[in-house]
Short mmCIF file of C-alpha atoms in Angstrom, two decimals:
data_model
loop_
_atom_site.label_atom_id
_atom_site.label_comp_id
_atom_site.label_asym_id
_atom_site.label_seq_id
_atom_site.Cartn_x
_atom_site.Cartn_y
_atom_site.Cartn_z
CA MET L 99 5.88 -96.78 30.28
CA LYS L 100 7.34 -97.20 33.74
CA ILE L 101 5.77 -99.84 35.95
CA SER L 102 6.28 -101.12 39.49
CA LEU L 103 8.16 -104.21 40.59
CA SER L 104 4.89 -106.00 41.36
CA GLU L 105 3.59 -105.20 37.87
CA ALA L 106 6.79 -106.62 36.35
CA VAL L 107 6.34 -109.79 38.40
CA THR L 108 2.70 -110.06 37.27
CA ALA L 109 3.75 -109.81 33.62
CA LEU L 110 6.20 -112.66 34.13
CA ARG L 111 3.62 -114.76 35.97
CA GLN L 112 1.12 -114.38 33.13
CA ALA L 113 3.56 -115.23 30.34
CA GLN L 114 4.08 -118.84 29.26
CA HIS L 115 6.46 -118.51 26.32
CA VAL L 116 9.24 -116.04 27.14
CA VAL L 117 12.15 -114.77 25.08
CA ILE L 118 14.92 -113.15 27.11
CA THR L 119 17.58 -110.85 25.68
CA ALA L 120 20.17 -108.29 26.77
CA HIS L 121 22.50 -105.79 25.17
CA ILE L 122 25.09 -106.31 22.47
CA ASN L 123 28.67 -106.54 23.71
CA PRO L 124 27.27 -108.49 26.68
CA ASP L 125 29.01 -108.42 30.03
CA GLY L 126 28.65 -110.60 33.11
CA ASP L 127 25.52 -108.81 34.27
CA ALA L 128 23.78 -109.10 30.91
CA ILE L 129 24.55 -112.81 30.55
CA GLY L 130 24.15 -113.67 34.23
CA SER L 131 20.81 -111.87 34.54
CA SER L 132 19.48 -113.49 31.37
CA LEU L 133 20.42 -117.02 32.39
CA GLY L 134 19.36 -116.47 36.00
CA LEU L 135 15.88 -115.34 34.96
CA MET L 136 15.68 -118.22 32.50
CA HIS L 137 16.42 -120.75 35.26
CA ALA L 138 13.80 -119.16 37.53
CA LEU L 139 11.05 -119.12 34.91
CA THR L 140 11.86 -122.62 33.72
CA SER L 141 11.49 -123.88 37.27
CA LEU L 142 7.93 -122.51 37.17
CA GLY L 143 7.14 -124.56 34.08
CA LYS L 144 7.48 -121.75 31.53
CA GLU L 145 9.15 -122.10 28.16
CA CYS L 146 12.18 -119.80 27.92
CA ARG L 147 14.61 -118.96 25.15
CA VAL L 148 17.63 -116.67 25.48
CA TYR L 149 18.91 -114.69 22.49
CA ILE L 150 21.85 -112.29 22.43
CA ASP L 151 22.78 -110.71 19.12
CA ASP L 152 26.55 -110.72 19.59
CA ASP L 153 29.54 -112.94 20.22
CA LEU L 154 29.90 -114.29 23.76
CA ARG L 155 33.19 -114.52 25.59
CA GLU L 156 34.19 -118.10 26.40
CA ILE L 157 35.00 -117.18 30.01
CA PHE L 158 31.25 -117.07 30.69
CA ARG L 159 30.96 -120.77 29.88
CA VAL L 160 31.27 -121.31 33.65
CA LEU L 161 27.63 -120.23 33.89
CA PRO L 162 25.03 -123.01 33.88
CA GLY L 163 22.92 -122.73 30.73
CA PHE L 164 25.53 -120.86 28.69
CA ASP L 165 25.10 -123.22 25.73
CA VAL L 166 21.39 -122.49 25.37
CA ILE L 167 22.03 -118.87 24.39
CA GLN L 168 21.23 -118.35 20.72
CA ARG L 169 22.28 -115.72 18.23
CA PRO L 170 20.28 -114.96 15.08
CA ASP L 171 21.96 -115.83 11.80
CA LYS L 172 24.14 -112.94 10.66
CA GLU L 173 23.03 -113.02 7.03
CA GLN L 174 19.44 -114.27 7.10
CA PRO L 175 18.04 -114.02 10.63
CA ALA L 176 14.81 -115.93 11.14
CA PRO L 177 11.89 -114.32 12.98
CA ILE L 178 11.62 -115.32 16.63
CA GLU L 179 8.09 -116.65 16.81
CA GLY L 180 5.83 -118.17 19.45
CA ALA L 181 6.65 -115.81 22.31
CA ASP L 182 4.03 -114.02 24.38
CA LEU L 183 6.62 -111.84 26.17
CA LEU L 184 10.02 -110.41 25.26
CA VAL L 185 12.09 -109.55 28.34
CA VAL L 186 14.88 -107.03 27.70
CA LEU L 187 17.44 -106.96 30.50
CA ASP L 188 20.14 -104.47 31.46
CA THR L 189 19.56 -102.10 28.55
CA THR L 190 17.10 -100.28 26.34
CA LEU L 191 15.45 -101.74 23.25
CA ASP L 192 17.79 -100.05 20.82
CA ARG L 193 20.85 -101.84 22.19
CA THR L 194 19.56 -105.39 21.67
CA GLY L 195 20.80 -105.59 18.09
CA ARG L 196 18.15 -107.18 15.89
CA ILE L 197 16.31 -109.08 18.62
CA HIS L 198 13.50 -106.61 19.27
CA LYS L 199 12.80 -106.49 15.53
CA LEU L 200 12.83 -110.26 15.12
CA CYS L 201 10.57 -110.85 18.13
CA THR L 202 7.32 -108.90 18.00
CA ALA L 203 5.96 -110.04 21.38
CA PRO L 204 5.02 -107.41 24.01
CA VAL L 205 8.12 -106.09 25.78
CA LEU L 206 9.00 -106.03 29.46
CA ASN L 207 12.16 -104.01 30.04
CA ILE L 208 14.07 -104.51 33.32
CA ASP L 209 17.07 -102.29 33.93
CA HIS L 210 19.19 -100.52 36.54
CA HIS L 211 20.60 -97.77 34.32
CA VAL L 212 19.27 -94.31 35.14
CA THR L 213 19.57 -93.35 31.46
CA ASN L 214 16.92 -95.90 30.45
CA ASP L 215 14.29 -93.97 28.47
CA ALA L 216 11.40 -96.29 29.51
CA GLN L 217 10.16 -96.38 25.92
CA ALA L 218 9.20 -100.06 26.15
CA GLU L 219 5.53 -100.96 26.62
CA ARG L 220 6.42 -101.81 30.22
CA ALA L 221 9.68 -100.81 31.89
CA TYR L 222 10.82 -101.42 35.44
CA VAL L 223 13.92 -99.32 36.16
CA ASP L 224 15.64 -99.07 39.53
CA GLY L 225 18.81 -97.01 39.38
CA SER L 226 19.58 -97.66 43.05
CA ARG L 227 20.53 -101.27 42.31
CA ALA L 228 24.14 -102.08 41.51
CA ALA L 229 23.31 -104.58 38.79
CA CYS L 230 20.38 -105.80 36.79
CA ALA L 231 21.00 -109.13 38.50
CA GLU L 232 20.17 -107.47 41.81
CA ILE L 233 16.74 -106.56 40.44
CA VAL L 234 16.27 -110.04 38.99
CA CYS L 235 17.00 -111.45 42.46
CA GLU L 236 14.12 -109.38 43.83
CA ILE L 237 11.86 -110.58 41.04
CA VAL L 238 12.84 -114.21 41.63
CA ARG L 239 11.92 -113.85 45.30
CA GLU L 240 8.55 -112.31 44.38
CA LEU L 241 7.91 -115.17 41.97
CA GLY L 242 8.35 -117.55 44.88
CA VAL L 243 11.45 -119.30 43.54
CA PRO L 244 13.89 -119.94 46.41
CA PHE L 245 17.63 -119.60 45.87
CA ALA L 246 18.14 -122.69 48.01
CA GLY L 247 18.00 -125.76 45.83
CA HIS L 248 18.62 -123.72 42.67
CA LYS L 249 22.40 -123.41 42.57
CA GLU L 250 22.43 -122.87 38.78
CA LEU L 251 20.20 -119.83 39.15
CA ALA L 252 22.30 -118.52 42.07
CA MET L 253 25.58 -118.87 40.16
CA CYS L 254 24.28 -116.84 37.23
CA LEU L 255 22.84 -114.04 39.35
CA TYR L 256 25.92 -113.89 41.59
CA THR L 257 28.08 -113.44 38.48
CA GLY L 258 25.94 -110.49 37.43
CA LEU L 259 26.28 -108.90 40.86
CA ALA L 260 30.00 -109.53 41.15
CA THR L 261 31.02 -108.29 37.71
CA ASP L 262 28.97 -105.09 37.78
CA THR L 263 30.40 -104.13 41.17
CA GLY L 264 34.02 -104.98 40.38
CA PHE L 265 33.66 -107.94 42.74
CA PHE L 266 32.06 -105.63 45.32
CA SER L 267 34.76 -102.94 45.17
CA PHE L 268 32.92 -100.23 43.20
CA SER L 269 30.97 -97.38 44.78
CA ASN L 270 27.66 -98.85 43.59
CA THR L 271 28.00 -101.67 46.12
CA THR L 272 25.40 -101.22 48.87
CA ALA L 273 24.32 -103.09 51.97
CA HIS L 274 21.41 -104.47 49.93
CA THR L 275 23.88 -105.73 47.32
CA MET L 276 25.94 -107.53 49.94
CA HIS L 277 22.88 -109.07 51.61
CA THR L 278 21.74 -110.33 48.22
CA ALA L 279 25.17 -111.79 47.49
CA ALA L 280 25.13 -113.50 50.88
CA ASP L 281 21.81 -115.16 50.06
CA LEU L 282 23.25 -116.44 46.79
CA LEU L 283 26.34 -117.77 48.54
CA ALA L 284 24.11 -119.58 51.00
CA ALA L 285 22.53 -121.33 48.01
CA GLY L 286 25.87 -122.93 47.18
CA VAL L 287 27.67 -120.43 44.96
CA GLN L 288 31.44 -120.84 45.08
CA PRO L 289 32.81 -117.32 44.46
CA ASN L 290 36.34 -118.54 43.80
CA VAL L 291 35.13 -120.80 40.96
CA ILE L 292 33.46 -117.85 39.26
CA SER L 293 36.25 -115.33 39.83
CA GLU L 294 38.96 -117.73 38.68
CA ALA L 295 37.03 -118.63 35.53
CA LEU L 296 36.42 -114.98 34.64
CA GLU L 297 40.03 -113.96 35.28
CA LYS L 298 41.60 -116.61 33.02
CA ARG L 299 43.10 -115.44 29.72
CA PRO L 300 44.89 -117.34 26.97
CA PHE L 301 48.53 -116.33 26.57
CA ASP L 302 47.85 -114.75 23.17
CA ASP L 303 45.10 -112.62 24.68
CA VAL L 304 47.41 -111.33 27.41
CA GLN L 305 49.96 -110.41 24.76
CA SER L 306 47.24 -108.67 22.76
CA LEU L 307 46.19 -106.60 25.78
CA ALA L 308 49.82 -105.65 26.38
CA LYS L 309 50.08 -104.47 22.77
CA ALA L 310 46.91 -102.43 23.14
CA LEU L 311 48.14 -100.89 26.38
CA ASN L 312 51.15 -99.51 24.51
CA ARG L 313 48.70 -97.17 22.76
CA ILE L 314 47.49 -95.44 25.94
CA GLU L 315 47.28 -91.66 25.62
CA LEU L 316 46.98 -88.99 28.28
CA TRP L 317 45.44 -85.58 27.69
CA HIS L 318 43.71 -82.72 29.49
CA ASP L 319 46.72 -82.29 31.80
CA GLY L 320 46.70 -85.99 32.61
CA ARG L 321 43.09 -86.01 33.80
CA ALA L 322 41.99 -88.24 30.92
CA ALA L 323 43.44 -91.49 29.63
CA GLY L 324 42.37 -93.50 26.63
CA VAL L 325 43.11 -96.11 24.01
CA PHE L 326 41.78 -95.51 20.50
CA LEU L 327 41.87 -98.46 18.10
CA ASP L 328 40.67 -98.09 14.53
CA CYS L 329 39.76 -100.99 12.28
CA THR L 330 43.34 -101.55 11.08
CA GLN L 331 44.75 -101.54 14.60
CA MET L 332 42.00 -103.85 15.86
CA ALA L 333 42.88 -106.33 13.13
CA GLU L 334 46.34 -106.67 14.70
CA LEU L 335 44.87 -107.70 18.05
CA THR L 336 43.25 -110.94 19.13
CA HIS L 337 41.68 -109.68 22.34
CA THR L 338 40.76 -106.35 23.93
CA GLU L 339 38.13 -107.27 26.52
CA GLY L 340 38.92 -105.84 29.94
CA LEU L 341 41.13 -103.11 28.48
CA ILE L 342 39.06 -100.34 30.06
CA ASP L 343 39.72 -101.74 33.54
CA MET L 344 43.45 -101.49 32.93
CA VAL L 345 43.23 -97.91 31.70
CA ARG L 346 41.02 -96.64 34.52
CA VAL L 347 43.60 -97.41 37.25
CA ILE L 348 46.07 -94.75 36.07
CA ASP L 349 46.77 -92.43 38.99
CA GLY L 350 45.57 -88.85 38.63
CA THR L 351 42.97 -89.48 35.93
CA ASP L 352 39.31 -88.53 36.27
CA VAL L 353 38.13 -90.46 33.23
CA ALA L 354 39.23 -93.45 31.16
CA VAL L 355 38.10 -94.22 27.61
CA VAL L 356 38.46 -97.11 25.20
CA MET L 357 37.28 -96.60 21.63
CA LYS L 358 37.28 -99.62 19.30
CA GLU L 359 36.31 -100.00 15.66
CA LYS L 360 35.70 -103.75 15.38
CA GLU L 361 34.28 -103.43 11.88
CA ALA L 362 34.51 -100.54 9.44
CA GLY L 363 31.93 -97.96 10.48
CA LYS L 364 31.00 -99.71 13.74
CA ILE L 365 32.62 -98.08 16.75
CA ARG L 366 32.11 -98.92 20.41
CA VAL L 367 33.11 -96.71 23.32
CA SER L 368 33.51 -97.60 26.99
CA MET L 369 34.05 -94.99 29.72
CA ARG L 370 34.89 -95.14 33.40
CA SER L 371 35.34 -92.28 35.85
CA THR L 372 36.04 -91.47 39.46
CA GLY L 373 33.02 -89.19 39.65
CA LEU L 374 32.56 -87.37 36.35
CA ASP L 375 29.13 -88.17 34.90
CA VAL L 376 30.16 -90.25 31.89
CA ALA L 377 26.57 -91.39 31.35
CA ALA L 378 25.68 -87.82 30.42
CA ILE L 379 28.55 -87.74 27.93
CA CYS L 380 27.59 -91.07 26.37
CA LYS L 381 23.96 -89.99 26.16
CA GLN L 382 25.05 -87.29 23.69
CA PHE L 383 25.97 -90.10 21.32
CA GLY L 384 22.96 -92.33 21.87
CA GLY L 385 24.45 -94.34 24.74
CA GLY L 386 24.06 -94.33 28.49
CA GLY L 387 24.83 -96.18 31.68
CA HIS L 388 25.90 -95.04 35.12
CA VAL L 389 27.59 -91.91 36.40
CA ARG L 390 30.92 -93.74 36.68
CA ALA L 391 30.54 -96.40 33.99
CA ALA L 392 28.88 -95.91 30.62
CA GLY L 393 29.15 -96.63 26.93
CA CYS L 394 28.02 -95.52 23.51
CA GLY L 395 28.65 -96.17 19.85
CA PHE L 396 29.03 -94.59 16.43
CA LYS L 397 27.73 -96.08 13.22
CA ASP L 398 28.80 -95.08 9.72
CA VAL L 399 30.98 -92.28 11.10
CA PRO L 400 34.67 -92.10 10.15
CA PHE L 401 36.88 -93.12 13.06
CA ALA L 402 38.82 -89.84 13.11
CA GLU L 403 35.60 -87.81 13.18
CA ALA L 404 34.07 -89.96 15.93
CA ARG L 405 37.22 -89.61 18.01
CA GLN L 406 37.26 -85.85 17.55
CA ARG L 407 33.61 -85.51 18.58
CA LEU L 408 34.13 -87.71 21.61
CA LEU L 409 37.24 -85.86 22.78
CA ALA L 410 35.49 -82.51 22.40
CA ALA L 411 32.63 -83.71 24.62
CA LEU L 412 35.07 -85.08 27.18
CA ASP L 413 37.12 -81.90 27.27
CA THR L 414 34.00 -79.79 27.75
CA ALA L 415 32.85 -82.01 30.61
CA LEU L 416 36.27 -82.00 32.27
CA ASP L 417 36.51 -78.19 32.03
CA SER L 418 33.48 -77.86 34.29
CA TYR L 419 34.21 -80.81 36.59
CA GLN L 420 36.13 -80.54 39.82
CA PRO L 421 36.73 -83.74 41.80
CA THR L 422 35.50 -83.67 45.38
CA ASN L 423 38.69 -85.35 46.54
CA PRO L 424 41.26 -84.79 43.79
CA THR L 425 44.07 -87.33 43.68
CA LYS L 426 47.38 -85.95 44.89
CA THR L 427 50.44 -87.16 43.05
CA ALA L 428 54.10 -86.49 43.68
#
């Protein structure tokens, strides 16, 4: 059920023992929003625990509180008990892995994705915000927690804003986004510290990305670009994070895709576009996101079949899509 911002704030005020989670394959917004909200609620004397049911990239260790994030045991996960509220950030319930099954507390869902189905008991969704962190900033203000004097909180929320806007270069960046970022900077955030930490890659990881990039394919008269890595190919690579951002810059393309089978039968897809509604495409496969950035997954589907189904959906969408300002190439 959809609720208002004030109702979301009231739910947080009333809770004393809060579990916070976000989506699997967590990005800077998921982690930054989770830790930022944790810092805010902790400052109000509430007990907070953060669970994410997936591996975390070491580059996010720059965020204060990173080490408190827990992941349920892979083989025998223990129930998450003692919570009176489960806060799901930046996603819907079905993309939290096992967390929403392990924690049976009432759910408050906070998200900025227009594809959110609002199936949680309470869901506050604002698709006009560039990042979930932008919404969390509004909630923190309403809770009466100032950014000033809470640098740890500000660093986490700034990271969520920066990463989901491509460091304020994507079209989702608004005046409100920039004003919010300015408030966080005034609280002591050092943007260069965050950007430098997130940009660092071990040498082996850079080599792995280069190897993956050699598999780029173009189709649909060059309007689509993608990298498709099955389980065997993924086993040859040590690192593929950030690959989609390298594919999407190819001149003349309307859509970029990265499809990865990390484990047999578990496939993840990331899409980016210059205007084509990739959220609508991903929604066909149980995913979602934004018009220009979305994702989905396939489970227990052969890689070749999943690829074929995805390409068919992309080709159909591209057949009916005409860019407003098509890129001219020589």
